[in-house]
Coordinates of C-alpha atoms in Angstrom, one line a residue:
M26 CA 12.7 -31.2 43.8
T27 CA 14.1 -27.3 43.0
T28 CA 15.6 -28.4 40.0
S29 CA 12.5 -30.2 38.7
V30 CA 10.8 -27.0 39.2
D31 CA 13.1 -24.7 37.5
T32 CA 13.5 -26.8 34.6
K33 CA 10.0 -26.9 33.8
A34 CA 9.1 -23.0 34.4
P35 CA 10.8 -22.1 30.9
E36 CA 8.9 -24.8 29.2
A37 CA 5.6 -23.4 30.6
R38 CA 6.4 -20.0 29.6
R39 CA 7.0 -21.0 26.1
E40 CA 4.0 -22.9 26.0
K41 CA 2.0 -20.4 27.4
S42 CA 3.6 -17.6 24.8
S43 CA 3.2 -20.4 22.0
G44 CA -0.4 -20.7 22.8
S45 CA -1.0 -16.8 22.9
L46 CA 0.5 -16.4 19.9
G47 CA -2.1 -18.8 18.2
R48 CA -4.7 -17.4 19.9
Y49 CA -3.7 -13.9 18.5
I50 CA -3.2 -15.2 14.8
A51 CA -6.4 -16.9 15.0
V52 CA -8.4 -13.9 16.4
R53 CA -6.6 -11.9 13.7
A54 CA -7.6 -14.2 10.9
L55 CA -11.1 -14.3 12.3
L56 CA -11.4 -10.6 12.1
I57 CA -10.7 -10.1 8.6
I58 CA -14.3 -11.8 7.9
P59 CA -16.2 -9.0 9.4
T60 CA -14.1 -6.4 8.2
V61 CA -14.2 -7.1 4.7
F62 CA -17.7 -7.4 4.9
I63 CA -18.3 -4.1 6.5
L64 CA -15.7 -2.4 3.6
V65 CA -17.6 -4.5 0.7
T66 CA -20.9 -3.6 2.0
T67 CA -19.7 0.1 2.6
V68 CA -18.9 0.3 -1.1
F69 CA -22.2 -0.8 -2.1
V70 CA -24.1 1.3 -0.6
L71 CA -22.0 4.1 -1.4
M72 CA -22.6 3.4 -5.3
R73 CA -26.6 2.3 -4.8
S74 CA -26.9 5.6 -3.3
T75 CA -26.2 7.8 -6.7
G76 CA -29.2 5.5 -8.1
D77 CA -28.6 2.5 -10.2
P78 CA -25.2 1.7 -12.4
I79 CA -27.0 2.0 -15.6
T80 CA -28.8 5.2 -15.2
A81 CA -25.5 7.0 -13.2
A82 CA -23.5 5.9 -17.2
Q83 CA -26.0 5.9 -19.9
G84 CA -29.0 8.5 -18.2
G85 CA -29.4 11.2 -20.6
K86 CA -27.3 9.6 -24.1
L87 CA -30.3 6.6 -24.2
P88 CA -34.5 7.2 -24.4
P89 CA -36.5 6.3 -21.4
D90 CA -37.4 3.0 -22.8
Q91 CA -34.3 1.4 -23.9
L92 CA -32.5 3.3 -20.7
A93 CA -35.7 1.2 -18.6
E94 CA -34.7 -2.0 -20.7
R95 CA -31.0 -2.3 -20.1
I96 CA -31.6 -1.6 -16.0
A97 CA -34.1 -4.3 -16.3
Q98 CA -31.6 -6.8 -18.0
A99 CA -29.0 -6.1 -15.5
G100 CA -31.2 -7.1 -12.9
Y101 CA -31.1 -3.2 -10.8
D102 CA -34.8 -3.0 -11.2
R103 CA -35.3 -5.8 -8.3
P104 CA -35.4 -4.9 -4.7
I105 CA -31.9 -3.2 -3.2
L106 CA -31.4 -6.5 -0.9
V107 CA -31.9 -8.8 -3.4
Q108 CA -29.3 -6.7 -5.3
Y109 CA -27.1 -6.6 -2.3
W110 CA -27.5 -10.5 -2.1
D111 CA -26.5 -11.6 -5.7
Y112 CA -23.4 -8.5 -5.1
L113 CA -22.2 -10.7 -1.8
T114 CA -22.3 -14.0 -3.4
D115 CA -21.0 -12.8 -6.7
I116 CA -18.0 -11.5 -5.1
A117 CA -17.6 -14.6 -2.5
S118 CA -17.4 -17.0 -6.3
G119 CA -14.9 -14.4 -7.5
D120 CA -17.0 -12.6 -10.1
F121 CA -16.7 -8.4 -9.9
G122 CA -19.3 -8.0 -12.8
T123 CA -18.9 -6.5 -16.1
T124 CA -17.7 -3.1 -17.0
L125 CA -20.4 -1.3 -18.3
S126 CA -17.6 1.2 -20.8
D127 CA -15.7 -1.1 -22.1
H128 CA -18.0 -4.7 -21.5
R129 CA -14.7 -6.2 -19.7
P130 CA -14.7 -8.6 -16.8
V131 CA -14.0 -6.4 -14.0
T132 CA -11.6 -9.6 -12.6
E133 CA -9.4 -9.3 -16.2
V134 CA -9.2 -5.5 -15.2
L135 CA -8.0 -6.4 -11.7
T136 CA -5.2 -8.9 -13.3
N137 CA -3.9 -7.0 -15.9
F138 CA -3.9 -3.8 -14.1
G139 CA -3.3 -5.0 -10.1
A140 CA -0.2 -5.7 -11.3
A141 CA 1.4 -2.3 -12.2
T142 CA -0.1 -0.9 -8.7
L143 CA 1.7 -3.7 -6.5
E144 CA 4.8 -2.6 -8.6
L145 CA 4.4 0.8 -7.9
A146 CA 3.6 0.4 -4.0
F147 CA 6.8 -1.8 -3.9
Y148 CA 9.3 0.9 -5.4
A149 CA 7.0 3.2 -3.2
L150 CA 8.0 1.2 0.2
I151 CA 11.8 1.0 -1.1
V152 CA 12.0 5.0 -1.0
A153 CA 10.5 5.0 2.1
F154 CA 12.3 2.7 3.8
A155 CA 15.8 4.2 2.4
L156 CA 14.9 7.8 2.7
G157 CA 12.9 7.8 6.1
I158 CA 14.7 5.0 8.5
P159 CA 18.3 6.4 8.1
L160 CA 17.1 9.8 7.8
G161 CA 15.3 8.8 11.2
R162 CA 18.0 7.8 13.1
L163 CA 20.1 10.8 12.1
A164 CA 18.0 13.3 13.2
A165 CA 17.7 11.4 16.8
Y166 CA 21.4 11.5 17.2
H167 CA 21.7 15.3 16.1
R168 CA 18.6 16.0 18.3
D169 CA 17.6 19.5 18.5
K170 CA 20.6 20.6 16.6
A171 CA 20.7 22.4 12.9
P172 CA 20.1 18.8 11.2
D173 CA 17.9 17.9 13.1
A174 CA 15.4 21.0 12.9
I175 CA 16.2 20.6 9.0
L176 CA 15.0 17.1 8.6
R177 CA 11.8 17.6 10.6
V178 CA 10.7 20.2 8.8
S179 CA 11.4 18.2 5.4
A180 CA 9.4 15.1 7.2
I181 CA 6.1 17.9 7.7
L182 CA 6.8 18.8 3.7
A183 CA 6.7 15.5 2.9
Y184 CA 4.0 14.4 4.4
A185 CA 1.5 17.5 3.6
T186 CA 2.3 17.9 0.2
P187 CA -0.3 16.1 -1.9
V188 CA 0.7 13.6 -4.1
F189 CA -0.3 15.4 -7.4
F190 CA 1.8 18.2 -6.9
A191 CA 4.9 16.5 -5.6
G192 CA 4.8 14.5 -8.8
L193 CA 4.1 17.7 -10.9
L194 CA 7.4 19.2 -9.0
L195 CA 9.4 16.2 -9.9
K196 CA 8.5 16.1 -13.7
L197 CA 9.0 19.9 -13.9
I198 CA 12.7 19.6 -12.7
F199 CA 13.5 16.0 -13.9
A200 CA 11.9 15.8 -17.1
V201 CA 11.1 19.2 -18.2
W202 CA 14.3 21.3 -16.6
L203 CA 17.4 19.0 -16.1
D204 CA 15.7 16.1 -19.0
V205 CA 16.7 13.1 -17.7
L206 CA 14.0 11.1 -16.3
P207 CA 11.1 10.0 -18.6
V208 CA 7.7 12.5 -17.8
A209 CA 5.3 9.7 -18.1
G210 CA 4.2 5.7 -18.6
R211 CA 6.1 2.7 -17.5
A212 CA 8.0 1.9 -20.3
S213 CA 8.9 3.4 -23.6
T214 CA 7.4 2.4 -26.8
R215 CA 10.3 -0.2 -27.8
T216 CA 9.7 -1.5 -24.3
E217 CA 6.8 -2.0 -24.0
L218 CA 6.7 -3.8 -27.6
E219 CA 9.5 -5.9 -26.1
L220 CA 7.3 -6.6 -23.1
Q221 CA 4.6 -8.1 -25.4
L222 CA 6.8 -10.6 -26.5
V223 CA 7.8 -12.1 -23.4
D224 CA 6.6 -15.9 -22.7
N225 CA 4.1 -16.0 -19.1
P226 CA 4.0 -12.2 -18.8
T227 CA 3.3 -11.0 -15.0
N228 CA 2.1 -7.5 -15.9
I229 CA 4.9 -6.5 -13.3
Y230 CA 7.2 -4.6 -15.7
L231 CA 10.7 -5.1 -13.9
I232 CA 10.0 -9.1 -13.6
D233 CA 8.9 -9.1 -17.5
A234 CA 12.2 -7.1 -18.1
L235 CA 14.3 -9.4 -16.1
K236 CA 13.3 -12.2 -18.5
T237 CA 14.4 -10.6 -21.7
G238 CA 17.8 -10.0 -20.3
D239 CA 18.5 -6.7 -21.9
G240 CA 20.0 -4.3 -20.0
A241 CA 18.3 -1.7 -22.2
V242 CA 14.7 -2.7 -21.6
I243 CA 15.6 -3.4 -17.6
G244 CA 17.2 0.1 -17.0
D245 CA 14.3 1.8 -19.4
V246 CA 11.6 0.2 -16.9
L247 CA 13.7 1.2 -13.7
Q248 CA 14.2 4.7 -15.4
H249 CA 10.4 5.2 -15.9
A250 CA 9.9 4.0 -12.6
V251 CA 11.8 6.3 -10.5
L252 CA 9.5 10.0 -10.2
P253 CA 6.2 8.2 -9.3
A254 CA 8.0 6.1 -6.9
L255 CA 10.0 9.1 -5.5
A256 CA 6.3 11.1 -5.4
L257 CA 4.1 8.2 -3.6
G258 CA 7.4 7.2 -1.3
L259 CA 7.9 10.7 -0.1
L260 CA 4.9 10.8 1.6
T261 CA 5.2 7.6 3.7
A262 CA 9.2 8.7 4.4
G263 CA 8.0 11.3 6.3
V264 CA 5.9 9.3 8.4
F265 CA 9.0 6.7 8.6
L266 CA 11.6 9.4 9.6
R267 CA 9.2 11.0 12.6
L268 CA 8.3 7.9 13.7
V269 CA 12.5 6.5 14.2
R270 CA 13.7 10.1 15.6
T271 CA 10.6 9.8 18.1
N272 CA 11.1 6.0 19.2
V273 CA 15.0 6.7 18.9
I274 CA 15.4 9.9 21.3
S275 CA 12.9 7.3 23.4
T276 CA 14.7 4.5 24.0
F277 CA 18.0 6.8 24.1
G278 CA 16.2 7.3 27.9
A279 CA 16.0 3.7 28.7
G280 CA 17.5 2.0 31.6
F281 CA 19.7 -0.1 29.7
I282 CA 21.2 2.8 27.4
E283 CA 22.4 4.7 30.8
A284 CA 23.9 1.3 31.9
A285 CA 25.7 1.2 28.6
R286 CA 26.7 4.9 28.4
S287 CA 28.1 4.2 32.2
R288 CA 30.2 2.0 31.1
G289 CA 32.0 4.0 28.3
V290 CA 29.8 2.7 25.4
P291 CA 30.6 5.6 22.4
E292 CA 27.3 7.6 21.4
R293 CA 27.5 6.1 17.7
R294 CA 27.6 2.8 19.4
L295 CA 24.3 3.3 21.7
L296 CA 22.4 4.3 18.8
R297 CA 23.5 1.9 16.0
K298 CA 23.6 -1.6 18.6
H299 CA 21.3 -0.7 21.0
A300 CA 18.9 2.0 20.4
Y301 CA 18.0 1.8 16.6
R302 CA 16.5 -1.7 16.6
P303 CA 13.5 -1.2 19.4
A304 CA 12.9 1.8 17.5
L305 CA 11.8 0.3 14.4
I306 CA 9.2 -1.7 15.6
P307 CA 6.3 1.0 15.5
I308 CA 7.3 1.0 11.5
V309 CA 6.0 -2.2 11.4
T310 CA 2.8 -1.6 13.3
V311 CA 2.4 1.4 11.1
M312 CA 2.8 -0.6 7.9
G313 CA -0.8 -1.5 7.1
L314 CA -1.8 1.7 7.4
Q315 CA 0.8 2.7 5.5
I316 CA -0.2 0.6 2.8
A317 CA -3.8 1.5 2.5
L318 CA -2.1 5.4 2.0
L319 CA 0.2 4.4 -0.8
L320 CA -3.2 2.2 -2.1
S321 CA -5.0 5.8 -1.8
G322 CA -2.0 8.0 -3.4
A323 CA -1.4 5.3 -6.0
V324 CA -4.8 6.9 -7.7
L325 CA -3.6 10.5 -7.6
T326 CA 0.0 8.9 -8.6
E327 CA -1.2 6.7 -11.3
T328 CA -2.7 9.6 -13.3
T329 CA -0.2 12.0 -12.7
F330 CA 2.2 9.9 -14.5
E331 CA -0.2 7.7 -16.5
W332 CA 1.0 4.9 -15.0
K333 CA -1.3 2.5 -15.9
G334 CA -2.7 0.6 -12.6
L335 CA -5.6 0.1 -11.0
G336 CA -5.4 4.0 -10.1
F337 CA -5.2 5.1 -13.7
Q338 CA -8.2 3.2 -14.2
L339 CA -10.4 3.6 -11.3
A340 CA -10.0 7.5 -12.5
Q341 CA -10.7 6.7 -16.0
Y342 CA -14.0 4.6 -14.8
L343 CA -15.0 7.4 -12.5
Q344 CA -14.7 9.8 -15.6
A345 CA -16.6 7.1 -17.4
R346 CA -19.4 7.3 -14.4
D347 CA -18.8 3.2 -14.6
F348 CA -20.0 2.2 -11.3
V349 CA -19.9 -1.7 -11.3
A350 CA -15.9 -1.1 -12.5
V351 CA -15.1 1.2 -9.4
Q352 CA -17.1 -0.9 -7.2
G353 CA -15.2 -3.8 -8.0
I354 CA -11.7 -2.2 -7.6
V355 CA -12.3 -0.6 -4.5
A356 CA -13.8 -3.5 -3.0
L357 CA -10.4 -5.6 -4.3
L358 CA -8.3 -2.4 -2.6
A359 CA -10.6 -2.8 0.7
V360 CA -9.4 -6.9 0.7
I361 CA -5.5 -6.2 -0.1
V362 CA -5.9 -3.5 2.9
A363 CA -7.6 -6.1 5.4
L364 CA -5.2 -8.7 4.4
T365 CA -2.4 -6.2 4.5
N366 CA -3.0 -5.6 7.9
F367 CA -3.2 -8.9 8.8
F368 CA 0.4 -10.0 7.9
V369 CA 1.7 -6.9 9.5
D370 CA -0.2 -7.6 13.1
I371 CA 1.6 -10.9 12.6
I372 CA 4.8 -10.0 12.2
A373 CA 4.8 -7.5 14.5
A374 CA 3.5 -9.6 17.4
L375 CA 6.7 -12.2 16.2
I376 CA 8.8 -8.9 16.8
D377 CA 7.6 -7.5 20.0
P378 CA 5.4 -10.4 22.3
R379 CA 3.7 -7.4 24.4
V380 CA 1.6 -6.9 21.3
R381 CA -0.2 -10.5 21.7
Y382 CA -1.6 -9.6 25.1

């Protein structure tokens, strides 16, 4: 009788855990809908708070009668609730409108330039992980010593320094003084021409460069990515460094670490095998927020380095007061942030079962 109970208990716990994870995923998936709805509605309200897009873009440039005619043609003379409903239905069908300044479908702008922003964010995350996590572990190992103090100050500076200032400083050092890296752009003119000949281009230059099989093209693309990735990645690296340091130090005081230490396990092994992995869980949980931070920082980074992605185009459309394009780009970024947070929450739940409860 006892054997039967002991056999079923683990199965019951596994079923409970599986069901809990399933409910957690379902709830998080359902929360995407109101989150995206609130974000999209906020974008619409903010854009309309300054008036209709036609007046914002063309006001003072056209006679009043022509301006009124264009407003009527675009449907901006209708009640705001009618415009809002049409806006929601168009987005639901994948139609983000047409830009006012260059008369291009916003979906085309998102497709052409979104890949560049995605590529830059990927590079920046590599920099953040490559610098923030090992340096955070190093700071925890040398707690309250000179290396720890230096790394903590560096992390604060990396997080507090504006992205555009870090970009200008990196350009001054590596592109002007040392002349070892390109000053701006995603690739040289020669490489741009070669990438245009690639079959089925993805607009992610590294992938398209790999398709060419030309080492010079691949190297040129990577060289142009170094400074933008550093400028944007250092921001997140500072956050990761402090998180890893704090959590490794707190894990060092846990009971299982003390037990391992009492058995004579060396401190380096304790750090590498026992305290390091649990400290990575907070990194995963805040990754969604850092993705949002990277996307917001991409606007300044792309403008500083003339990296022609969504951030660069957003700045151009803001200068042109093209609120239709701005509205579409911001709405897409809002959706990306919501989806990213969803996937990060699922990963965190898989790593740490306590997140599900």
